[in-house]
Tab-separated table of C-alpha atoms and ligand atoms in Angstrom:
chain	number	residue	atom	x	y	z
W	1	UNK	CA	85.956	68.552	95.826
W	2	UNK	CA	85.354	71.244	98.355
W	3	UNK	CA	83.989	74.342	98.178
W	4	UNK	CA	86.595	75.853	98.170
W	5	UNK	CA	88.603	74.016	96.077
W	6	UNK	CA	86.171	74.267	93.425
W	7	UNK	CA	86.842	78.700	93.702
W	8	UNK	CA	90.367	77.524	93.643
W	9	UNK	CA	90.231	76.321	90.119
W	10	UNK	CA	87.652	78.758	88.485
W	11	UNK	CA	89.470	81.269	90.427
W	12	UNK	CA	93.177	79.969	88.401
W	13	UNK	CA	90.896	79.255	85.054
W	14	UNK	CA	89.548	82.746	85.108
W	15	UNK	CA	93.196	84.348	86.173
W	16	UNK	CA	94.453	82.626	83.449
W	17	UNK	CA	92.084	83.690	81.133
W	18	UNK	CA	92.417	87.612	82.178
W	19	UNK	CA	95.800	88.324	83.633
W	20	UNK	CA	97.692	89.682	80.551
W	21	UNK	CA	101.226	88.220	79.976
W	22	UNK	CA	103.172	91.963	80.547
W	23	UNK	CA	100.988	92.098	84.271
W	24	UNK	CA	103.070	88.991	85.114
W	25	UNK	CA	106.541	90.271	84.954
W	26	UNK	CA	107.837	91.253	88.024
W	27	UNK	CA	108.029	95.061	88.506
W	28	UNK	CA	110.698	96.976	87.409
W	29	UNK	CA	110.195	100.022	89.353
W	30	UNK	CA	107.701	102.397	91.170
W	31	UNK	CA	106.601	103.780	87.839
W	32	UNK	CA	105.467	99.884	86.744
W	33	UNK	CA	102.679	100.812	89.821
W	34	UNK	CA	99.155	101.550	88.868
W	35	UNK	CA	97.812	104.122	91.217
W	36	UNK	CA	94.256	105.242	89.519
W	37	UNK	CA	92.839	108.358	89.855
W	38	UNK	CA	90.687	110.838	88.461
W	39	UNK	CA	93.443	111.790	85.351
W	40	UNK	CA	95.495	107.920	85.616
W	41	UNK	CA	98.395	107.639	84.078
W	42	UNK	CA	98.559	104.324	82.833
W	43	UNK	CA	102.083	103.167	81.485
W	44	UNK	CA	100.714	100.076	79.082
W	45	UNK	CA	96.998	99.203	77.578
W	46	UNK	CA	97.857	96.115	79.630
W	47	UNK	CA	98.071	97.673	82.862
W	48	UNK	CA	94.843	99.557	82.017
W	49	UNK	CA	93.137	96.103	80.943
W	50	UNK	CA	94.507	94.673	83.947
W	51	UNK	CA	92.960	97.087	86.444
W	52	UNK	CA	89.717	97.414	84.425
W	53	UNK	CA	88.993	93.676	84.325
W	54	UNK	CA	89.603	93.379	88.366
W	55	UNK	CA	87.643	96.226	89.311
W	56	UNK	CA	84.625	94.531	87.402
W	57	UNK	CA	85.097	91.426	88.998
W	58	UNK	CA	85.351	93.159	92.914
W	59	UNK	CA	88.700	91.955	93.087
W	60	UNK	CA	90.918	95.265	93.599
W	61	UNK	CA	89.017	94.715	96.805
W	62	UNK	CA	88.210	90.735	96.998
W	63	UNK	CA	86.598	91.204	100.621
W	64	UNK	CA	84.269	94.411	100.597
W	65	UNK	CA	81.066	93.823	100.067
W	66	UNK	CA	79.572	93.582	96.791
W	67	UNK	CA	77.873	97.000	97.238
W	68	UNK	CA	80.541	99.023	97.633
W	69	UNK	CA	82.391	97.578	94.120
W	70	UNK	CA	84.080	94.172	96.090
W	71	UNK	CA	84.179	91.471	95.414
W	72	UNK	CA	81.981	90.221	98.485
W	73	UNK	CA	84.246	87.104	99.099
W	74	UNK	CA	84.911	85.467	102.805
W	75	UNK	CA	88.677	85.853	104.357
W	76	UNK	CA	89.266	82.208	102.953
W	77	UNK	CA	88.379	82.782	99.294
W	78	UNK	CA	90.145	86.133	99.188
W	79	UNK	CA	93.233	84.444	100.741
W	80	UNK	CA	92.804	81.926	97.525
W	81	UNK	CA	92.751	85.367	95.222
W	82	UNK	CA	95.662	86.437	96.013
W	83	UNK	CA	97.839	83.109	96.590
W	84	UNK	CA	96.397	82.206	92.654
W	85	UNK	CA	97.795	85.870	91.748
W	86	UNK	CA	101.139	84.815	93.454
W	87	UNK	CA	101.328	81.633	91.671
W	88	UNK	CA	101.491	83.175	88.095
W	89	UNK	CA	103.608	86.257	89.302
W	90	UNK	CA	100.371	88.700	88.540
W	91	UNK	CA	100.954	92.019	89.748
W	92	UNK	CA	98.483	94.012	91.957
W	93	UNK	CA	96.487	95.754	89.668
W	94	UNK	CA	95.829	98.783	91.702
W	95	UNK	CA	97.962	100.689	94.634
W	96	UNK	CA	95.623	102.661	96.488
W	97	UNK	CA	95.792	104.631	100.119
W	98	UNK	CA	92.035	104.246	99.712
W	99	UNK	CA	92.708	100.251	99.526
W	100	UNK	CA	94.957	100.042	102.186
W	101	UNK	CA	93.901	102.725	104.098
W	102	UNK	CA	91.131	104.994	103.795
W	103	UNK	CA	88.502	101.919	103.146
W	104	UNK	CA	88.914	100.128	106.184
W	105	UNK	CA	87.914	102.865	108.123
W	106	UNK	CA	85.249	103.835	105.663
W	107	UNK	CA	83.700	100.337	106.211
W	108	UNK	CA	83.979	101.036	110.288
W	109	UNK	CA	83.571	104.634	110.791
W	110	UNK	CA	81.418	106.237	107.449
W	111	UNK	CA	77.328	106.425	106.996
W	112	UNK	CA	75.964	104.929	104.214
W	113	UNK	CA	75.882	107.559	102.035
W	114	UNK	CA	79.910	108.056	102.140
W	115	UNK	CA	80.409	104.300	102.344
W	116	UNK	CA	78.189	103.982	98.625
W	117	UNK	CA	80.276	106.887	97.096
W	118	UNK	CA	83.443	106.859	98.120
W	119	UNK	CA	84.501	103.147	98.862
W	120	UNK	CA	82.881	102.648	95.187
W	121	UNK	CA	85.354	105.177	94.000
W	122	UNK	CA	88.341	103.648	95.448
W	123	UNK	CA	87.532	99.960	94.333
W	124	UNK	CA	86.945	101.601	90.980
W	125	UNK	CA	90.387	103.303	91.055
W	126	UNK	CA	88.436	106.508	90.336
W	127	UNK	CA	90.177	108.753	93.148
W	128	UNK	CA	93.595	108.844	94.313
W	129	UNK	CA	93.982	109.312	98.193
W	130	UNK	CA	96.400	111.136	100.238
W	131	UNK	CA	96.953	110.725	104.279
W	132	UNK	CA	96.822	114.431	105.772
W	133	UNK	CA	98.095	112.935	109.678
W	134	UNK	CA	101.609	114.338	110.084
W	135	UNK	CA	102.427	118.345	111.262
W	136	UNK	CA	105.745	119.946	111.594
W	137	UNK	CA	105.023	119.795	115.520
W	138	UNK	CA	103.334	116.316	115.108
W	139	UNK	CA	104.512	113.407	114.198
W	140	UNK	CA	105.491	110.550	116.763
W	141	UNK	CA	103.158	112.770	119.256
W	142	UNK	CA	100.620	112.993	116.720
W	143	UNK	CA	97.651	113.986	118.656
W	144	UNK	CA	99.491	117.619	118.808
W	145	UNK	CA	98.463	118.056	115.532
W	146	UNK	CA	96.684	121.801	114.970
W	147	UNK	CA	95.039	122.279	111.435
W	148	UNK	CA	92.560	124.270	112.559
W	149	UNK	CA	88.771	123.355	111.385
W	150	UNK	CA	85.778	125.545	112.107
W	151	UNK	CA	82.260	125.183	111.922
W	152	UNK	CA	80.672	128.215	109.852
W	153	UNK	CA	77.282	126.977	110.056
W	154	UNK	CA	76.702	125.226	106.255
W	155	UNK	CA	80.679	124.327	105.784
W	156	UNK	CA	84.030	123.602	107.727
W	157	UNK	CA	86.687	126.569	107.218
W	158	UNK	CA	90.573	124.683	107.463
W	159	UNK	CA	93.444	126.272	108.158
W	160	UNK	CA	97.009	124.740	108.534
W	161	UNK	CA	99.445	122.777	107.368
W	162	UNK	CA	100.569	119.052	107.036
W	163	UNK	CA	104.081	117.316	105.962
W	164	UNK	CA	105.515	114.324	104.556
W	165	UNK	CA	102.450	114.095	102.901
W	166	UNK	CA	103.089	111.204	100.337
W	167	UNK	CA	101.772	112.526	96.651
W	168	UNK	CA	100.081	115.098	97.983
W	169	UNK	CA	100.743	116.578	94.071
W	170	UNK	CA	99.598	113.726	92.566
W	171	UNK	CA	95.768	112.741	94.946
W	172	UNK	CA	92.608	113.705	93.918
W	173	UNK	CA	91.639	113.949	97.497
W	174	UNK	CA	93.165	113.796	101.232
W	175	UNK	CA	91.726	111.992	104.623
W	176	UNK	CA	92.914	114.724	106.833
W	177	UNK	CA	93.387	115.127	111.203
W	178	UNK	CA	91.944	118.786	112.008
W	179	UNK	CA	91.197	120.123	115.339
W	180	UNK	CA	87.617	120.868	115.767
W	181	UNK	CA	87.962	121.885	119.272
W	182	UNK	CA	90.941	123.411	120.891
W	183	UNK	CA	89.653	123.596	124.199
W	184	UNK	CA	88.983	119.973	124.645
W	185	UNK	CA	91.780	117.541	125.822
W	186	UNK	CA	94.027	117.359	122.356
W	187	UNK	CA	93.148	113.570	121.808
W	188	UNK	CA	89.182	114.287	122.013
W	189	UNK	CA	89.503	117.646	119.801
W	190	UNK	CA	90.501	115.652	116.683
W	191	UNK	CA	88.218	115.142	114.104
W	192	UNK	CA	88.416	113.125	110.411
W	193	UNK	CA	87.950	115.150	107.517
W	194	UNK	CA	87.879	114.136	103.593
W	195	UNK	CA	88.299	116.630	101.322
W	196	UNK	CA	89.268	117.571	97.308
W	197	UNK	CA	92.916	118.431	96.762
W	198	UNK	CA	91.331	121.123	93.783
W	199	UNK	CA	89.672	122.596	96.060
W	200	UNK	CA	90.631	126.875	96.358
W	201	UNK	CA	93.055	126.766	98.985
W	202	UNK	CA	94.876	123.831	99.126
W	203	UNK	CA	98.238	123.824	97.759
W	204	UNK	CA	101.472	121.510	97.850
W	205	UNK	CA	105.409	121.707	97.763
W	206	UNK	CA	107.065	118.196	96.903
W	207	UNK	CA	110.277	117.543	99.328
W	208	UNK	CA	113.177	115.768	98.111
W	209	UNK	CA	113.985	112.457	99.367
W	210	UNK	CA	117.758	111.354	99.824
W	211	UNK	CA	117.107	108.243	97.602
W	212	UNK	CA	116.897	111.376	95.060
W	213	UNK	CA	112.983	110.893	94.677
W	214	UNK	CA	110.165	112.972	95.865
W	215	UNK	CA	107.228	111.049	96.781
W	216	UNK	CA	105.808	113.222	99.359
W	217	UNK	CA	105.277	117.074	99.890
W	218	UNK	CA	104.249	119.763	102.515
W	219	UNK	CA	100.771	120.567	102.125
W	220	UNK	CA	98.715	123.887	102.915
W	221	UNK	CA	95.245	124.458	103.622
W	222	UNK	CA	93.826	128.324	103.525
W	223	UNK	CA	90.674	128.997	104.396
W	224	UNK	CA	89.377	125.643	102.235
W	225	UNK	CA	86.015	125.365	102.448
W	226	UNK	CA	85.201	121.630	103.145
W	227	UNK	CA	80.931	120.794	102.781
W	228	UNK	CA	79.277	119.454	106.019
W	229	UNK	CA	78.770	116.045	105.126
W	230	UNK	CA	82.142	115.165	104.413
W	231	UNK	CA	83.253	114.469	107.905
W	232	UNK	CA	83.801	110.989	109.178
W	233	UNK	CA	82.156	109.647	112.476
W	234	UNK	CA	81.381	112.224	114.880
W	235	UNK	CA	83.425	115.883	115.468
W	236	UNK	CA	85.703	115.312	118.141
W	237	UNK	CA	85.943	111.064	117.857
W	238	UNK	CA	88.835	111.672	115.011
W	239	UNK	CA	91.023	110.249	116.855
W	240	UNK	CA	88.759	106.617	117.267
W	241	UNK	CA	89.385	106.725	113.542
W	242	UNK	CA	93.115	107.788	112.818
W	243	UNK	CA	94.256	105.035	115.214
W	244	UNK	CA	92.187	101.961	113.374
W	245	UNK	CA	93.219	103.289	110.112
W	246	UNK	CA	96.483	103.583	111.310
W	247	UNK	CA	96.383	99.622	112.518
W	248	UNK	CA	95.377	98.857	108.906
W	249	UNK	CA	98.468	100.970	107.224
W	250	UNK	CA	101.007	99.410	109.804
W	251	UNK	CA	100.170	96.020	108.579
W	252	UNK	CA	100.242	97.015	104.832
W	253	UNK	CA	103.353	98.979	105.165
W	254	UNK	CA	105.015	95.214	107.351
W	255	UNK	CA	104.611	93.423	103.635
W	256	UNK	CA	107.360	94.972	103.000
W	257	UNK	CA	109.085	92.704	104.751
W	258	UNK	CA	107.570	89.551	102.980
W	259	UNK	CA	110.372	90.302	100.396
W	260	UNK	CA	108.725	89.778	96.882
W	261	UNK	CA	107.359	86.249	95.662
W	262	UNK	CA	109.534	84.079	97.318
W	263	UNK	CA	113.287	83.761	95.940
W	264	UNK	CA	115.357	83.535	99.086
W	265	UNK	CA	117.921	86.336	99.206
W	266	UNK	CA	120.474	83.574	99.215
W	267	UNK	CA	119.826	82.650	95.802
W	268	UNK	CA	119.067	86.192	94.350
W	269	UNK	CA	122.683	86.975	95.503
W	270	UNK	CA	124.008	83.485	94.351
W	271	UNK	CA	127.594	83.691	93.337
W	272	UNK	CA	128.104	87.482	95.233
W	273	UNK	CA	128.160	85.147	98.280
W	274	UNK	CA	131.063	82.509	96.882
W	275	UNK	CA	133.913	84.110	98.675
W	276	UNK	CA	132.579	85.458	101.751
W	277	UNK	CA	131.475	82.860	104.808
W	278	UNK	CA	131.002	85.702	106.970
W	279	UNK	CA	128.720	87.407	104.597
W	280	UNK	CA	127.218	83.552	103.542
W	281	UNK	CA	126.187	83.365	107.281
W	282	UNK	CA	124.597	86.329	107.803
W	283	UNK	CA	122.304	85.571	104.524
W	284	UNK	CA	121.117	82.235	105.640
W	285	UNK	CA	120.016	83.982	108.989
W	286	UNK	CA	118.093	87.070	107.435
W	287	UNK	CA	116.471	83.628	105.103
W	288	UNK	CA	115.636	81.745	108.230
W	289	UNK	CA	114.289	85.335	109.654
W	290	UNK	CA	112.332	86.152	106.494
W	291	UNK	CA	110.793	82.770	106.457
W	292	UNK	CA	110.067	82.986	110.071
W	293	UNK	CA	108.412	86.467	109.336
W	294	UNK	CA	106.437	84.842	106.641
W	295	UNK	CA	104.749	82.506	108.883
W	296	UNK	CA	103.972	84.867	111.658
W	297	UNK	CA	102.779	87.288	109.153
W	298	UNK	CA	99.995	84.491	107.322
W	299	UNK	CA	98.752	83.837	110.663
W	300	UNK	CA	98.236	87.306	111.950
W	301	UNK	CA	96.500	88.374	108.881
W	302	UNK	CA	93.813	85.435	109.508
W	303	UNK	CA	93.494	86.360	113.113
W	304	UNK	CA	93.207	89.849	111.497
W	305	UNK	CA	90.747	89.137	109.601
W	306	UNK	CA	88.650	86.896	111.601
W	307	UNK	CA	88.484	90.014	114.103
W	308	UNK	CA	90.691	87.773	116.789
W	309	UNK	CA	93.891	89.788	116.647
W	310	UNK	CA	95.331	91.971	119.425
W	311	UNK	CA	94.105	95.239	118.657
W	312	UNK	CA	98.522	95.811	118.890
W	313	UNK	CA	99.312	93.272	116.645
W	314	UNK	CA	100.081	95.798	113.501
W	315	UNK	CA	102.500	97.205	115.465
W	316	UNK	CA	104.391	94.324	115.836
W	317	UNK	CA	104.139	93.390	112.232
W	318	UNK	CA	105.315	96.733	111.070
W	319	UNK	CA	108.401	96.886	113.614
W	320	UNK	CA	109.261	93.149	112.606
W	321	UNK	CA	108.954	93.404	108.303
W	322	UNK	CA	110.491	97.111	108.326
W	323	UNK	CA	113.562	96.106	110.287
W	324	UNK	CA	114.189	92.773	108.214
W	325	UNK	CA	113.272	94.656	104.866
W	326	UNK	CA	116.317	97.425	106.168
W	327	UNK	CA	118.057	94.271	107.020
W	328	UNK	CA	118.155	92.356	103.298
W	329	UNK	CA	119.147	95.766	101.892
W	330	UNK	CA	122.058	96.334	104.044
W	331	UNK	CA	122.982	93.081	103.140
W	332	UNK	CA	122.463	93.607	99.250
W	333	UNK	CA	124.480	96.771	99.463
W	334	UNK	CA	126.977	94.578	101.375
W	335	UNK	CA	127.026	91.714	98.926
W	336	UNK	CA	127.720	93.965	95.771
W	337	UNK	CA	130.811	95.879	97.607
W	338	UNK	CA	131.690	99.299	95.887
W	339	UNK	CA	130.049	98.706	92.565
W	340	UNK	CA	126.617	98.457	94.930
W	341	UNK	CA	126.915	101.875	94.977
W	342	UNK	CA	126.841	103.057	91.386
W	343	UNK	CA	124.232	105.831	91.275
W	344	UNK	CA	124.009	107.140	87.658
W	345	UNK	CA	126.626	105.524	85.502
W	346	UNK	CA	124.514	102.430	84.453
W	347	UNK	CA	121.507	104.746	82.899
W	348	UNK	CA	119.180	101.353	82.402
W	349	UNK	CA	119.631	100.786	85.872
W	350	UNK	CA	119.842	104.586	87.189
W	351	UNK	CA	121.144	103.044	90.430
W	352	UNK	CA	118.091	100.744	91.546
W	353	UNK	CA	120.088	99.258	94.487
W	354	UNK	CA	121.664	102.175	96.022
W	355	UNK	CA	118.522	103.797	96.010
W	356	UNK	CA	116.687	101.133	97.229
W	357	UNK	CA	118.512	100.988	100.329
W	358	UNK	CA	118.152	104.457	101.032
W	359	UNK	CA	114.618	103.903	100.816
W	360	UNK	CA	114.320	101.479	103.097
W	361	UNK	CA	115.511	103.989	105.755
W	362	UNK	CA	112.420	105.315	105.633
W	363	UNK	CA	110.283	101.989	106.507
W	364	UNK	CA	110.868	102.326	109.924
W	365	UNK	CA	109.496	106.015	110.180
W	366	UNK	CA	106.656	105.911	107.859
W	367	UNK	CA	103.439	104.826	109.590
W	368	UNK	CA	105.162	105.287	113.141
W	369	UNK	CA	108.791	105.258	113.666
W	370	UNK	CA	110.098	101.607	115.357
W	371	UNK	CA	110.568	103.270	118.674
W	372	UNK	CA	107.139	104.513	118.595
W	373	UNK	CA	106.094	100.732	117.560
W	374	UNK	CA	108.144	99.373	120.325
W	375	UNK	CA	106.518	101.491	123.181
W	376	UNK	CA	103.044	100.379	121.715
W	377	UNK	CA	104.225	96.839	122.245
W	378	UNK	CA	105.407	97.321	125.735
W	379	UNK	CA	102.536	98.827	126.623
W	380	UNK	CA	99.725	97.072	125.189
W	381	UNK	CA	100.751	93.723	124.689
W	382	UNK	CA	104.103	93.234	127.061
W	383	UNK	CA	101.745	95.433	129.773
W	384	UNK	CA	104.871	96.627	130.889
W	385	UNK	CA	104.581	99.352	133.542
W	386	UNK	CA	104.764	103.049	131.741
W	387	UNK	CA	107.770	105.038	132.701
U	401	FAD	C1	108.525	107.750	103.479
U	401	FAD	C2	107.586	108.447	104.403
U	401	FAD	C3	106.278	108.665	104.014
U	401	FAD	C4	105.399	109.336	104.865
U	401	FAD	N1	104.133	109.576	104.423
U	401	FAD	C5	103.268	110.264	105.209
U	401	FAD	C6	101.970	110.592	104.717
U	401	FAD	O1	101.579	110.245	103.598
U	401	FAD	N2	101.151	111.317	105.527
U	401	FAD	C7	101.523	111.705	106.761
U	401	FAD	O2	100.722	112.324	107.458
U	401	FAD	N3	102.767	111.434	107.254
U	401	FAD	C8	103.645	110.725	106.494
U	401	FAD	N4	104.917	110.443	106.962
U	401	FAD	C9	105.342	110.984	108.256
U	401	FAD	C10	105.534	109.946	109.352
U	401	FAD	O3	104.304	109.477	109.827
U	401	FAD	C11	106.359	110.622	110.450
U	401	FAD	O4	107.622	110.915	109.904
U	401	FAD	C12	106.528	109.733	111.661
U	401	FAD	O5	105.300	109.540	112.333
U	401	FAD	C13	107.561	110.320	112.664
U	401	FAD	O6	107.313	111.639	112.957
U	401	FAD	P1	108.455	112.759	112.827
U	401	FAD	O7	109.074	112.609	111.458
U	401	FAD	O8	107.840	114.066	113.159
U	401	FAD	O9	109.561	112.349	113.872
U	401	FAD	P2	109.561	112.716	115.430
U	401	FAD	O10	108.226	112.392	116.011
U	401	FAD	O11	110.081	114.089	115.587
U	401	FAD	O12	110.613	111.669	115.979
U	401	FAD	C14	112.033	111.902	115.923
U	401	FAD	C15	112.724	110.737	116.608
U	401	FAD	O13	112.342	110.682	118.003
U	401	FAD	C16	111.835	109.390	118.311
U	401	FAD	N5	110.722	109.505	119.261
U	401	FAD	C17	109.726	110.413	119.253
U	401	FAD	N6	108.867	110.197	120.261
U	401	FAD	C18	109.313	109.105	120.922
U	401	FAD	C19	108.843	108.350	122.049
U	401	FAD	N7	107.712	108.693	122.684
U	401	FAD	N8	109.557	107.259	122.431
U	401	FAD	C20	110.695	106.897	121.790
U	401	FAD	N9	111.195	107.580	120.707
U	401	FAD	C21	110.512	108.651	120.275
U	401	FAD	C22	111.317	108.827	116.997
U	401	FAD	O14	111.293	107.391	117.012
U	401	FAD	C23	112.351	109.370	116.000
U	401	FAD	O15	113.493	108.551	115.978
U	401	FAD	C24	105.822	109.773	106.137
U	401	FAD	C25	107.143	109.534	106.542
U	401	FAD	C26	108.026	108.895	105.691
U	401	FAD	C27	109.437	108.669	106.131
């Protein structure tokens, strides 16, 4: 026995041992999500259990180091984590921008001091993270961005305000874009900012979603006082950092396309599909896409991981699962004809698949609209000429 295949079985034994029953159903909705926090809301003592026993072990974050609340594994062992979590249906025990987002960059960009507190915190599930990037003028052209941050000597004084920012109302804190220095070239003015959401100042209006929910909110900063040492990296190198996290939440946000645990749409739709060859044939080709996706995706995240991937590669993992996740809806809604698009009348259901759909609209503008992925790829890996 390897090795490895020796963590392979205590890994299962101990899974076994600590995954309760209710964490392996699949999830019925966003609300079945554990996000943490500083006031958490958890929806079961199992889900509390279930995030409590992981954080001990290091394993809401199986590959930071040990000193920062991981779990301290190699890529290889944390790939076995989370194929042995697969393999009984466990859900992930804690959803966190900090995770998927805000860590990586901490790990990179952050001194020691902010490293030890806050990347503890998130693998702890202690603080619940908002991303502060987007303005009304900048989105796609992000670097236009203006919040305005000063230096008053013993604190930064912000000023502005950001958009789309997803639960805004509901984070403990936000990693935020300001502009340190509007005389320098707008790329090399940007700097990376953490702050409290309670702190005097900030405030947040949620914005309705056409899916009917309101994840995310404009948020306004006036004249929030933000202590010195809470600034990533250098002032003015902001940007260095916004565009490595942003790698990181381009290939979180291309799971989506991984579709679930496995069950080909073609079976999940089973019998929808009797009567329709047209529809049958279109299935089998978003299966033979998704399982094509699959593969590509397994071996980018090891190249990922072993720091051999195309600095670009996100982008083409996030332009590849969004469009195929937008895909298998259309084809849901498709499959279930006019009854697809109950909304309210089935109250247990309150119109899952309808609303679903709509949501997957938004996959390929979250995180850097398609178009925006597709110039990055043209550019950077294609090396096509610029226009
Ligand atoms: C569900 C969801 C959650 C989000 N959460 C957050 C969050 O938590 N924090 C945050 O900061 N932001 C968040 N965003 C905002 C997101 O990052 C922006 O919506 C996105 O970057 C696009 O910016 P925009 O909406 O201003 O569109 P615009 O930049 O105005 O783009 C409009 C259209 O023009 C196209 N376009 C623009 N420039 C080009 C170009 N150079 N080449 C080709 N086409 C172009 C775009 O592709 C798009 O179709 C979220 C968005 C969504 C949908």
């Amino acid at each position: 026995m390897t090795d490895l295949d020796a963590f392979r079985s205590e890994t299962r034994a101990w899974l076994e041992a600590n995954c309760p029953a209710e964490m392996r159903e699949p999830m019925r909705d966003e609300s079945d999500a554990c996000w943490g926090g500083r006031n958490p809301a958890f929806k079961s003592a199992a889900q509390k259990q279930w995030m409590d026993v992981m954080a001990q072990r290091g394993w809401t974050v199986p590959d930071w180091p040990t000193e920062y609340g991981g779990g301290g594994l190699s890529p290889a062992e944390t790939k076995i984590v989370k194929q042995e979590m697969a393999r009984i249906g466990a859900r992930n025990p804690l959803m966190s921008f900090g995770i998927s987002m805000l860590g990586p960059a901490l790990l990179k960009y952050g001194n020691e001091e902010q490293k030890t507190l806050y990347l503890t915190q998130i693998a702890k599930g202690e603080i619940r993270w908002c991303q502060g990037y987007s303005e009304p003028g900048a989105g796609s052209d992000l670097a236009s961005l203006q919040t305005k941050c000063e230096d008053k000597g013993d604190h930064w004084l912000v000023n502005g305000q950001k958009v789309w920012t997803s639960y805004a109302d509901k984070a403990d804190w936000i990693f935020c874009l300001v502009r340190t220095d509007s005389k320098a070239p707008k790329h090399q003015g940007i700097s990376f900012l953490l702050f409290d959401m309670a702190s005097p100042g900030v405030s947040t209006r949620p914005i309705l979603l056409i899916s009917g929910n309101s994840p995310f909110c404009e948020t306004f900063f006036d004249d929030v006082k933000v202590p010195k040492d809470q600034l990533v990296g250098e002032a003015g190198k902001g940007w260095d950092v916004a565009k490595y996290l942003l790698g990181h939440e381009r290939e979180m946000i291309s799971g989506m396309g991984l579709g679930g645990q496995g069950e080909s749409l073609g079976a999940a739709l089973g019998h929808a599909l009797a009567d329709d060859p047209v529809l049958r044939a279109d299935v089998a080709r978003f299966d033979v896409d998704q399982m094509a996706f699959r593969a590509m995706s397994e071996r980018f995240i090891d190249e990922l991981k072993a720091g051999q991937a195309h600095p670009a590669l996100p982008s083409m993992m996030k332009y590849a699962g969004t469009e195929l996740n937008k895909a298998r809806h259309e084809l849901v809604m498709a499959a279930g004809g006019s009854n697809a698009l109950e909304w309210e009348s089935d109250r247990s259901k309150k119109g899952k698949a309808p609303r679903e759909w709509l949501r997957t609209k938004a996959n390929s503008i979250e995180g850097g609209t398609s178009e925006i992925q597709l110039g990055i790829i043209a550019k950077r890996i294609l090396e096509l000429p610029g226009a």
